[in-house]
Amino acid sequence: MDPDASVGPAKPNPLPTPGGLDEAVRAGDGRVLVLSPGVTLTLGRDALLMSGQLATKSNRSCLCVGGAGANGTPGSIPYYNILWAEITGDRRWLLIDYADQTQPHYLEVRHAKFAIPDLAVEQTPAGAGDQVAPWVERLLDHAYSGSARRKRAFVLVNPHAGPGGADKIWEKDVKPILEAARMPMTIVRTTYSGEAVTLTRDMNIDDYDIAIPCSGDGLPHEVFNGLAKRPDARRALSKIAVCHIPCGSGNAMSCNLYGTHRPTLAALAIVKGVPTPLDLVSVTQGGQRTLSFLSQAIGMIAEVDLGTEYLRWMGATRFTCGFLMLALQGKTYPCDIAVKVEIDHKEDVKKHYRQRVAQAGAGTAGSPEQPPIHVNKQSEASCLAFDAVDSDDDLGLPPLKYGTAMDKLPDGWELIPFDKLGSFYCGNMAYMAPDANFFPAALANDGLMDLVITDGDISLFKSVSLQLTVESGHFFDSPLVSYRKVSAYRIIPRNQKTGYISIDGESIPFEPFQAEVHQGLGLTLSKRGIFEAPGPLDWDTVSTSERLLA
């Protein structure tokens, strides 16, 4: 499934009939702004509606409206695409900047310029502004419904992300959109792995509202862990919304939050993003504690991810090549696993997903209450591990409920041997890559991780067939897949001196480790307060037993 299928501005309402527009004008409706007898702007339900004399300059990035003798051409701009609106200092022009979808998966900034009649300025010098300014404010309210304007951004660009080219993507495609939205920005280009940890650890969080890594999924991992290393970690993680401009191989974070791995579409989604609490996972190993926002893996999935770094130039195709090579080998990964299971059966997982959606209401699944981003009035005129010592300070990280991998196994946990494990894959989000919805029942902040376990001794044919079910959306329902909701687990590798353990695509030592989830510890921005994945197949179908018990 292509997550881009869910992306795109809302379709505007049809333009009003001339009679309906005249009636609104005569009634003095605040939705309608008449700039001259030939130019009228109307605040529709989903879009700004333009009617009147339009003239396009030779510069196709700017639409100049209101010129005498121009051809009358109606038009509209969806509110979702409107980036900013303002009156010029001389009060003669109304400017509207918006993102225009010039290609199926590409947006460009356009500028609409509407003349404010000279007569109005001459007769009432303050009158034109008095008429237009309140209308502009209403337009911005529509354009930023549910989202803060002019969010202050700390931008980190990783020039070496994925196949490369992040610098060009940022400068040419993304930066113009954020600038047109009037977002104050501090821009830093990272020069080495782990630098973002230090940068976000030492940043003044009161100066920013969001952090925007332009990278693959590695840089968001560093940002979360940099915030976690601070003495006020809990405050920092709940205040700074960590976003993502996709410039890497997997780009999972962007796929989940914005439904796309296209940089310009992600940029617009960030501009209009809804604050969304995000579960984070503590991974403990030895004396170290690392935060995970995406996934943890051991077995084939981890080796496909980390063992194909030398194929990074191939982009996302390297994962397919790595899988085929390992499937041909029939490799297995013996280990001992203990899991704190919360929901054990697939039908119960679907029921949980359905209940969360119902509780949250349409468009806010998994996020019934969304905290506001605290925007400074001036801006809104409007190493990856840290010590595993629990802090008594309320601002520090939450204490570990189940201890670490070095502690005695918690009561009620049973260590079960897996002699021929294929993959142990635990997800905190749904998409792991644009076409890889491994965890369709994942929710942003239900306080649970989604766990998938597969056997390693299945035939090559079954292994390939299982992989194909990921793209077709049938992976969840495959009898070869064990799918559960868990809150914690411990893994002890056996009979292997070396191997791969992947945390958000980053490698950690091949040693025992333990993980537990913290509900809503982090903060991000999403399009609707939920992940953009479609959920398990038929998740909204009520079972016979539920119907009988209703």
Tab-separated table of N, CA and C in Angstrom, residues 246-399:
chain	number	residue	atom	x	y	z
A	246	PRO	N	11.278	13.479	5.316
A	246	PRO	CA	11.859	12.218	4.829
A	246	PRO	C	12.942	12.423	3.777
A	247	CYS	N	14.164	12.034	4.116
A	247	CYS	CA	15.289	12.146	3.183
A	247	CYS	C	16.135	10.871	3.186
A	248	GLY	N	15.641	9.799	3.807
A	248	GLY	CA	16.448	8.589	3.954
A	248	GLY	C	15.931	7.416	3.156
A	249	SER	N	16.238	6.208	3.644
A	249	SER	CA	15.845	4.983	2.944
A	249	SER	C	14.453	4.519	3.356
A	250	GLY	N	14.196	4.442	4.674
A	250	GLY	CA	12.913	3.942	5.139
A	250	GLY	C	11.865	5.021	5.322
A	251	ASN	N	12.230	6.112	5.999
A	251	ASN	CA	11.341	7.258	6.220
A	251	ASN	C	10.038	6.849	6.906
A	252	ALA	N	10.135	5.916	7.859
A	252	ALA	CA	8.939	5.383	8.500
A	252	ALA	C	8.182	6.447	9.291
A	253	MET	N	8.901	7.308	9.994
A	253	MET	CA	8.221	8.286	10.840
A	253	MET	C	7.300	9.167	10.015
A	254	SER	N	7.778	9.640	8.885
A	254	SER	CA	6.970	10.484	8.016
A	254	SER	C	5.767	9.719	7.472
A	255	CYS	N	5.970	8.464	7.085
A	255	CYS	CA	4.866	7.653	6.555
A	255	CYS	C	3.751	7.526	7.581
A	256	ASN	N	4.105	7.313	8.839
A	256	ASN	CA	3.102	7.128	9.881
A	256	ASN	C	2.383	8.415	10.249
A	257	LEU	N	3.125	9.505	10.378
A	257	LEU	CA	2.537	10.756	10.853
A	257	LEU	C	1.835	11.536	9.761
A	258	TYR	N	2.373	11.495	8.536
A	258	TYR	CA	1.852	12.338	7.458
A	258	TYR	C	1.314	11.544	6.280
A	259	GLY	N	1.459	10.208	6.327
A	259	GLY	CA	0.949	9.386	5.241
A	259	GLY	C	1.725	9.526	3.959
A	260	THR	N	2.990	9.925	4.035
A	260	THR	CA	3.772	10.143	2.820
A	260	THR	C	5.258	10.044	3.116
A	261	HIS	N	6.025	9.688	2.088
A	261	HIS	CA	7.483	9.771	2.194
A	261	HIS	C	8.013	10.828	1.226
A	262	ARG	N	7.126	11.727	0.797
A	262	ARG	CA	7.505	12.831	-0.104
A	262	ARG	C	7.797	14.085	0.722
A	263	PRO	N	8.969	14.680	0.544
A	263	PRO	CA	9.382	15.788	1.420
A	263	PRO	C	8.446	16.991	1.445
A	264	THR	N	7.948	17.433	0.286
A	264	THR	CA	7.107	18.636	0.298
A	264	THR	C	5.759	18.379	0.961
A	265	LEU	N	5.197	17.188	0.757
A	265	LEU	CA	3.931	16.859	1.411
A	265	LEU	C	4.123	16.763	2.919
A	266	ALA	N	5.262	16.223	3.344
A	266	ALA	CA	5.566	16.154	4.777
A	266	ALA	C	5.747	17.556	5.356
A	267	ALA	N	6.388	18.443	4.600
A	267	ALA	CA	6.601	19.813	5.075
A	267	ALA	C	5.270	20.512	5.337
A	268	LEU	N	4.328	20.381	4.411
A	268	LEU	CA	3.020	21.006	4.608
A	268	LEU	C	2.296	20.382	5.798
A	269	ALA	N	2.437	19.064	5.959
A	269	ALA	CA	1.797	18.394	7.089
A	269	ALA	C	2.364	18.889	8.415
A	270	ILE	N	3.651	19.227	8.449
A	270	ILE	CA	4.260	19.777	9.663
A	270	ILE	C	3.731	21.181	9.930
A	271	VAL	N	3.651	21.987	8.893
A	271	VAL	CA	3.114	23.344	9.039
A	271	VAL	C	1.709	23.302	9.640
A	272	LYS	N	0.909	22.341	9.193
A	272	LYS	CA	-0.478	22.244	9.654
A	272	LYS	C	-0.674	21.152	10.708
A	273	GLY	N	0.411	20.645	11.290
A	273	GLY	CA	0.363	19.476	12.149
A	273	GLY	C	-0.419	19.657	13.433
A	274	VAL	N	-1.024	18.562	13.880
A	274	VAL	CA	-1.795	18.506	15.128
A	274	VAL	C	-0.921	17.899	16.223
A	275	PRO	N	-0.791	18.545	17.387
A	275	PRO	CA	0.002	17.974	18.476
A	275	PRO	C	-0.517	16.595	18.868
A	276	THR	N	0.399	15.618	18.942
A	276	THR	CA	0.012	14.228	19.196
A	276	THR	C	0.975	13.588	20.189
A	277	PRO	N	0.498	13.205	21.382
A	277	PRO	CA	1.372	12.473	22.316
A	277	PRO	C	1.825	11.162	21.680
A	278	LEU	N	3.045	10.741	21.985
A	278	LEU	CA	3.622	9.554	21.357
A	278	LEU	C	4.248	8.652	22.418
A	279	ASP	N	3.877	7.371	22.392
A	279	ASP	CA	4.528	6.410	23.277
A	279	ASP	C	6.002	6.283	22.910
A	280	LEU	N	6.852	6.172	23.927
A	280	LEU	CA	8.268	5.902	23.725
A	280	LEU	C	8.654	4.674	24.536
A	281	VAL	N	9.693	3.982	24.105
A	281	VAL	CA	10.091	2.719	24.714
A	281	VAL	C	11.495	2.843	25.287
A	282	SER	N	11.660	2.454	26.558
A	282	SER	CA	12.990	2.378	27.162
A	282	SER	C	13.597	1.021	26.843
A	283	VAL	N	14.775	1.024	26.229
A	283	VAL	CA	15.534	-0.197	25.964
A	283	VAL	C	16.761	-0.168	26.867
A	284	THR	N	16.889	-1.160	27.749
A	284	THR	CA	18.020	-1.208	28.677
A	284	THR	C	18.926	-2.376	28.310
A	285	GLN	N	20.212	-2.103	28.364
A	285	GLN	CA	21.221	-3.120	28.045
A	285	GLN	C	22.486	-2.772	28.812
A	286	GLY	N	22.945	-3.704	29.640
A	286	GLY	CA	24.080	-3.373	30.486
A	286	GLY	C	23.683	-2.231	31.413
A	287	GLY	N	24.478	-1.193	31.465
A	287	GLY	CA	24.159	-0.037	32.292
A	287	GLY	C	23.592	1.118	31.494
A	288	GLN	N	23.107	0.840	30.288
A	288	GLN	CA	22.644	1.900	29.404
A	288	GLN	C	21.135	1.831	29.197
A	289	ARG	N	20.531	2.991	28.991
A	289	ARG	CA	19.096	3.099	28.708
A	289	ARG	C	18.921	3.990	27.481
A	290	THR	N	18.249	3.470	26.476
A	290	THR	CA	18.043	4.183	25.216
A	290	THR	C	16.551	4.283	24.938
A	291	LEU	N	16.119	5.396	24.383
A	291	LEU	CA	14.713	5.538	24.002
A	291	LEU	C	14.527	5.109	22.552
A	292	SER	N	13.432	4.397	22.320
A	292	SER	CA	13.052	3.972	20.975
A	292	SER	C	11.682	4.548	20.647
A	293	PHE	N	11.543	5.131	19.452
A	293	PHE	CA	10.256	5.686	19.036
A	293	PHE	C	9.588	4.845	17.951
A	294	LEU	N	10.359	3.947	17.314
A	294	LEU	CA	9.868	3.272	16.112
A	294	LEU	C	9.751	1.760	16.276
A	295	SER	N	10.875	1.068	16.507
A	295	SER	CA	10.837	-0.394	16.536
A	295	SER	C	12.095	-0.960	17.179
A	296	GLN	N	11.991	-2.229	17.581
A	296	GLN	CA	13.139	-2.999	18.055
A	296	GLN	C	13.066	-4.362	17.373
A	297	ALA	N	14.200	-4.887	16.950
A	297	ALA	CA	14.182	-6.134	16.193
A	297	ALA	C	15.438	-6.955	16.441
A	298	ILE	N	15.243	-8.279	16.424
A	298	ILE	CA	16.344	-9.223	16.410
A	298	ILE	C	15.940	-10.350	15.464
A	299	GLY	N	16.887	-10.897	14.748
A	299	GLY	CA	16.569	-11.931	13.771
A	299	GLY	C	16.679	-11.388	12.355
A	300	MET	N	15.884	-11.969	11.440
A	300	MET	CA	16.011	-11.618	10.033
A	300	MET	C	15.750	-10.140	9.774
A	301	ILE	N	14.715	-9.580	10.413
A	301	ILE	CA	14.380	-8.169	10.179
A	301	ILE	C	15.560	-7.269	10.535
A	302	ALA	N	16.189	-7.541	11.680
A	302	ALA	CA	17.330	-6.727	12.116
A	302	ALA	C	18.497	-6.874	11.159
A	303	GLU	N	18.738	-8.108	10.689
A	303	GLU	CA	19.863	-8.318	9.785
A	303	GLU	C	19.611	-7.698	8.419
A	304	VAL	N	18.355	-7.743	7.967
A	304	VAL	CA	17.997	-7.083	6.710
A	304	VAL	C	18.269	-5.584	6.807
A	305	ASP	N	17.949	-5.018	7.955
A	305	ASP	CA	18.128	-3.581	8.151
A	305	ASP	C	19.602	-3.209	8.294
A	306	LEU	N	20.266	-3.806	9.289
A	306	LEU	CA	21.633	-3.398	9.618
A	306	LEU	C	22.685	-4.074	8.751
A	307	GLY	N	22.378	-5.253	8.242
A	307	GLY	CA	23.361	-5.974	7.441
A	307	GLY	C	23.424	-5.544	5.989
A	308	THR	N	22.615	-4.553	5.624
A	308	THR	CA	22.624	-4.068	4.233
A	308	THR	C	23.090	-2.621	4.139
A	309	GLU	N	23.787	-2.158	5.154
A	309	GLU	CA	24.273	-0.773	5.129
A	309	GLU	C	25.159	-0.508	3.912
A	310	TYR	N	25.876	-1.523	3.467
A	310	TYR	CA	26.752	-1.345	2.311
A	310	TYR	C	25.960	-1.157	1.019
A	311	LEU	N	24.645	-1.403	1.085
A	311	LEU	CA	23.780	-1.201	-0.089
A	311	LEU	C	22.950	0.080	0.037
A	312	ARG	N	23.345	0.975	0.932
A	312	ARG	CA	22.556	2.184	1.191
A	312	ARG	C	22.287	2.990	-0.073
A	313	TRP	N	23.196	2.926	-1.025
A	313	TRP	CA	23.036	3.679	-2.275
A	313	TRP	C	21.789	3.241	-3.049
A	314	MET	N	21.259	2.071	-2.737
A	314	MET	CA	20.091	1.553	-3.438
A	314	MET	C	18.778	2.132	-2.907
A	315	GLY	N	18.841	2.887	-1.800
A	315	GLY	CA	17.608	3.365	-1.195
A	315	GLY	C	16.847	2.211	-0.550
A	316	ALA	N	15.495	2.278	-0.580
A	316	ALA	CA	14.672	1.263	0.075
A	316	ALA	C	14.802	-0.115	-0.570
A	317	THR	N	15.294	-0.188	-1.809
A	317	THR	CA	15.441	-1.475	-2.493
A	317	THR	C	16.414	-2.398	-1.767
A	318	ARG	N	17.315	-1.819	-0.972
A	318	ARG	CA	18.305	-2.648	-0.275
A	318	ARG	C	17.636	-3.618	0.697
A	319	PHE	N	16.482	-3.254	1.238
A	319	PHE	CA	15.800	-4.141	2.167
A	319	PHE	C	15.273	-5.391	1.463
A	320	THR	N	14.765	-5.215	0.249
A	320	THR	CA	14.278	-6.356	-0.525
A	320	THR	C	15.417	-7.295	-0.874
A	321	CYS	N	16.527	-6.735	-1.301
A	321	CYS	CA	17.697	-7.559	-1.653
A	321	CYS	C	18.206	-8.320	-0.426
A	322	GLY	N	18.285	-7.642	0.717
A	322	GLY	CA	18.754	-8.286	1.935
A	322	GLY	C	17.845	-9.421	2.359
A	323	PHE	N	16.540	-9.216	2.251
A	323	PHE	CA	15.591	-10.269	2.622
A	323	PHE	C	15.764	-11.507	1.747
A	324	LEU	N	15.883	-11.315	0.451
A	324	LEU	CA	16.022	-12.456	-0.454
A	324	LEU	C	17.299	-13.245	-0.164
A	325	MET	N	18.388	-12.557	0.129
A	325	MET	CA	19.644	-13.240	0.430
A	325	MET	C	19.525	-14.097	1.694
A	326	LEU	N	18.879	-13.551	2.734
A	326	LEU	CA	18.742	-14.292	3.984
A	326	LEU	C	17.729	-15.429	3.866
A	327	ALA	N	16.661	-15.208	3.101
A	327	ALA	CA	15.653	-16.255	2.917
A	327	ALA	C	16.252	-17.463	2.218
A	328	LEU	N	17.141	-17.222	1.268
A	328	LEU	CA	17.804	-18.331	0.570
A	328	LEU	C	18.689	-19.137	1.510
A	329	GLN	N	19.278	-18.461	2.506
A	329	GLN	CA	20.141	-19.158	3.459
A	329	GLN	C	19.343	-19.966	4.482
A	330	GLY	N	18.082	-19.616	4.701
A	330	GLY	CA	17.267	-20.294	5.706
A	330	GLY	C	17.809	-20.117	7.106
A	331	LYS	N	18.325	-18.949	7.404
A	331	LYS	CA	18.985	-18.712	8.679
A	331	LYS	C	17.972	-18.573	9.821
A	332	THR	N	18.318	-19.104	11.002
A	332	THR	CA	17.490	-18.941	12.197
A	332	THR	C	18.307	-18.285	13.302
A	333	TYR	N	17.603	-17.818	14.361
A	333	TYR	CA	18.239	-17.009	15.391
A	333	TYR	C	17.780	-17.484	16.772
A	334	PRO	N	18.473	-18.454	17.360
A	334	PRO	CA	18.059	-18.990	18.665
A	334	PRO	C	18.207	-17.961	19.784
A	335	CYS	N	17.196	-17.882	20.642
A	335	CYS	CA	17.242	-16.970	21.782
A	335	CYS	C	16.164	-17.359	22.789
A	336	ASP	N	16.258	-16.790	23.976
A	336	ASP	CA	15.239	-16.961	25.018
A	336	ASP	C	14.482	-15.648	25.158
A	337	ILE	N	13.152	-15.749	25.231
A	337	ILE	CA	12.309	-14.551	25.231
A	337	ILE	C	11.288	-14.631	26.359
A	338	ALA	N	11.161	-13.528	27.095
A	338	ALA	CA	10.098	-13.378	28.096
A	338	ALA	C	9.322	-12.112	27.760
A	339	VAL	N	7.988	-12.209	27.791
A	339	VAL	CA	7.151	-11.097	27.336
A	339	VAL	C	6.036	-10.824	28.340
A	340	LYS	N	5.775	-9.551	28.623
A	340	LYS	CA	4.617	-9.136	29.433
A	340	LYS	C	3.463	-8.858	28.455
A	341	VAL	N	2.653	-9.879	28.224
A	341	VAL	CA	1.575	-9.787	27.236
A	341	VAL	C	0.359	-9.103	27.850
A	342	GLU	N	-0.212	-8.154	27.095
A	342	GLU	CA	-1.422	-7.464	27.536
A	342	GLU	C	-2.640	-7.894	26.725
A	343	ILE	N	-2.464	-8.120	25.423
A	343	ILE	CA	-3.551	-8.593	24.557
A	343	ILE	C	-2.975	-9.714	23.702
A	344	ASP	N	-3.554	-10.906	23.828
A	344	ASP	CA	-2.882	-12.096	23.315
A	344	ASP	C	-3.367	-12.570	21.950
A	345	HIS	N	-4.587	-12.275	21.553
A	345	HIS	CA	-5.142	-12.852	20.333
A	345	HIS	C	-5.478	-11.762	19.315
A	346	LYS	N	-5.400	-12.110	18.046
A	346	LYS	CA	-5.582	-11.124	16.981
A	346	LYS	C	-6.962	-10.478	17.009
A	347	GLU	N	-7.996	-11.254	17.269
A	347	GLU	CA	-9.330	-10.674	17.320
A	347	GLU	C	-9.453	-9.680	18.466
A	348	ASP	N	-8.787	-9.998	19.594
A	348	ASP	CA	-8.796	-9.058	20.719
A	348	ASP	C	-7.984	-7.805	20.406
A	349	VAL	N	-6.921	-7.965	19.616
A	349	VAL	CA	-6.137	-6.808	19.182
A	349	VAL	C	-7.006	-5.894	18.321
A	350	LYS	N	-7.764	-6.495	17.394
A	350	LYS	CA	-8.668	-5.703	16.551
A	350	LYS	C	-9.724	-4.999	17.403
A	351	LYS	N	-10.237	-5.710	18.410
A	351	LYS	CA	-11.242	-5.118	19.290
A	351	LYS	C	-10.666	-3.920	20.033
A	352	HIS	N	-9.444	-4.066	20.537
A	352	HIS	CA	-8.764	-2.957	21.227
A	352	HIS	C	-8.604	-1.768	20.294
A	353	TYR	N	-8.168	-2.026	19.076
A	353	TYR	CA	-7.985	-0.959	18.094
A	353	TYR	C	-9.315	-0.257	17.830
A	354	ARG	N	-10.377	-1.058	17.667
A	354	ARG	CA	-11.697	-0.497	17.380
A	354	ARG	C	-12.199	0.343	18.552
A	355	GLN	N	-11.974	-0.125	19.764
A	355	GLN	CA	-12.418	0.626	20.944
A	355	GLN	C	-11.694	1.951	21.087
A	356	ARG	N	-10.395	1.927	20.799
A	356	ARG	CA	-9.625	3.169	20.894
A	356	ARG	C	-10.102	4.186	19.871
A	357	VAL	N	-10.409	3.714	18.677
A	357	VAL	CA	-10.919	4.611	17.645
A	357	VAL	C	-12.254	5.191	18.080
A	358	ALA	N	-13.121	4.353	18.626
A	358	ALA	CA	-14.442	4.811	19.065
A	358	ALA	C	-14.331	5.809	20.212
A	359	GLN	N	-13.438	5.540	21.155
A	359	GLN	CA	-13.258	6.442	22.291
A	359	GLN	C	-12.746	7.805	21.855
A	360	ALA	N	-11.833	7.775	20.895
A	360	ALA	CA	-11.212	9.025	20.466
A	360	ALA	C	-12.119	9.828	19.569
A	361	GLY	N	-12.997	9.153	18.835
A	361	GLY	CA	-13.849	9.861	17.895
A	361	GLY	C	-13.194	9.935	16.544
A	362	ALA	N	-13.984	10.276	15.549
A	362	ALA	CA	-13.485	10.322	14.179
A	362	ALA	C	-12.325	11.279	14.059
A	363	GLY	N	-11.211	10.775	13.493
A	363	GLY	CA	-10.058	11.622	13.213
A	363	GLY	C	-9.102	11.792	14.359
A	364	THR	N	-9.364	11.143	15.519
A	364	THR	CA	-8.443	11.306	16.635
A	364	THR	C	-8.152	9.979	17.309
A	365	ALA	N	-8.084	8.901	16.544
A	365	ALA	CA	-7.862	7.581	17.131
A	365	ALA	C	-6.555	7.534	17.892
A	366	GLY	N	-6.609	7.009	19.100
A	366	GLY	CA	-5.403	6.859	19.900
A	366	GLY	C	-4.955	8.140	20.555
A	367	SER	N	-5.715	9.226	20.360
A	367	SER	CA	-5.295	10.502	20.933
A	367	SER	C	-6.516	11.292	21.362
A	368	PRO	N	-7.244	10.849	22.414
A	368	PRO	CA	-8.470	11.511	22.828
A	368	PRO	C	-8.254	12.938	23.300
A	369	GLU	N	-7.089	13.235	23.846
A	369	GLU	CA	-6.802	14.590	24.297
A	369	GLU	C	-5.445	15.005	23.777
A	370	GLN	N	-5.420	16.123	23.060
A	370	GLN	CA	-4.178	16.573	22.451
A	370	GLN	C	-3.704	17.843	23.144
A	371	PRO	N	-2.541	17.820	23.759
A	371	PRO	CA	-2.047	19.016	24.436
A	371	PRO	C	-1.648	20.074	23.425
A	372	PRO	N	-1.884	21.340	23.738
A	372	PRO	CA	-1.483	22.376	22.796
A	372	PRO	C	0.019	22.554	22.775
A	373	ILE	N	0.526	23.032	21.643
A	373	ILE	CA	1.926	23.443	21.587
A	373	ILE	C	2.008	24.845	22.171
A	374	HIS	N	2.880	25.051	23.100
A	374	HIS	CA	3.010	26.360	23.740
A	374	HIS	C	3.914	27.242	22.883
A	375	VAL	N	3.293	28.182	22.210
A	375	VAL	CA	4.029	29.026	21.286
A	375	VAL	C	4.360	30.351	21.941
A	376	ASN	N	5.619	30.710	21.941
A	376	ASN	CA	6.076	31.977	22.489
A	376	ASN	C	5.374	33.134	21.786
A	377	LYS	N	4.916	34.124	22.530
A	377	LYS	CA	4.195	35.238	21.921
A	377	LYS	C	5.038	35.980	20.894
A	378	GLN	N	6.329	35.981	21.099
A	378	GLN	CA	7.180	36.664	20.141
A	378	GLN	C	7.196	35.921	18.803
A	379	SER	N	7.092	34.590	18.843
A	379	SER	CA	7.129	33.827	17.606
A	379	SER	C	5.757	33.744	16.977
A	380	GLU	N	4.682	33.862	17.763
A	380	GLU	CA	3.319	33.768	17.250
A	380	GLU	C	2.711	35.125	17.361
A	381	ALA	N	3.394	36.149	17.299
A	381	ALA	CA	2.738	37.434	17.446
A	381	ALA	C	1.357	37.115	17.534
A	382	SER	N	1.743	35.701	17.045
A	382	SER	CA	1.053	34.435	17.178
A	382	SER	C	1.547	33.616	18.441
A	383	CYS	N	26.666	10.504	21.940
A	383	CYS	CA	26.407	9.091	22.133
A	383	CYS	C	24.949	8.873	22.388
A	384	LEU	N	24.210	7.750	21.948
A	384	LEU	CA	22.795	7.625	21.924
A	384	LEU	C	22.220	7.042	23.187
A	385	ALA	N	22.990	6.804	24.225
A	385	ALA	CA	22.475	6.168	25.429
A	385	ALA	C	22.826	6.996	26.642
A	386	PHE	N	22.053	6.803	27.715
A	386	PHE	CA	22.346	7.522	28.943
A	386	PHE	C	22.183	6.561	30.104
A	387	ASP	N	22.686	6.951	31.261
A	387	ASP	CA	22.701	6.047	32.406
A	387	ASP	C	21.298	5.577	32.774
A	388	ALA	N	21.198	4.339	33.184
A	388	ALA	CA	19.911	3.726	33.513
A	388	ALA	C	19.514	3.972	34.966
A	389	VAL	N	19.998	5.022	35.554
A	389	VAL	CA	19.648	5.351	36.938
A	389	VAL	C	18.322	6.097	36.931
A	390	ASP	N	17.344	5.619	37.685
A	390	ASP	CA	16.042	6.267	37.751
A	390	ASP	C	16.142	7.556	38.550
A	391	SER	N	15.520	8.604	38.032
A	391	SER	CA	15.582	9.901	38.687
A	391	SER	C	14.398	10.093	39.617
A	392	ASP	N	14.655	10.692	40.787
A	392	ASP	CA	13.572	11.030	41.698
A	392	ASP	C	12.916	12.346	41.304
A	393	ASP	N	13.554	13.072	40.417
A	393	ASP	CA	13.041	14.355	39.948
A	393	ASP	C	11.871	14.103	39.012
A	394	ASP	N	10.744	14.758	39.248
A	394	ASP	CA	9.565	14.578	38.406
A	394	ASP	C	9.825	14.985	36.962
A	395	LEU	N	10.840	15.828	36.755
A	395	LEU	CA	11.143	16.266	35.395
A	395	LEU	C	12.025	15.270	34.665
A	396	GLY	N	12.613	14.343	35.376
A	396	GLY	CA	13.462	13.358	34.736
A	396	GLY	C	12.640	12.277	34.051
A	397	LEU	N	13.324	11.299	33.459
A	397	LEU	CA	12.619	10.205	32.814
A	397	LEU	C	11.818	9.404	33.828
A	398	PRO	N	10.717	8.796	33.398
A	398	PRO	CA	9.942	7.970	34.322
A	398	PRO	C	10.749	6.765	34.780
A	399	PRO	N	10.532	6.307	35.996
A	399	PRO	CA	11.272	5.138	36.495
A	399	PRO	C	10.902	3.886	35.709
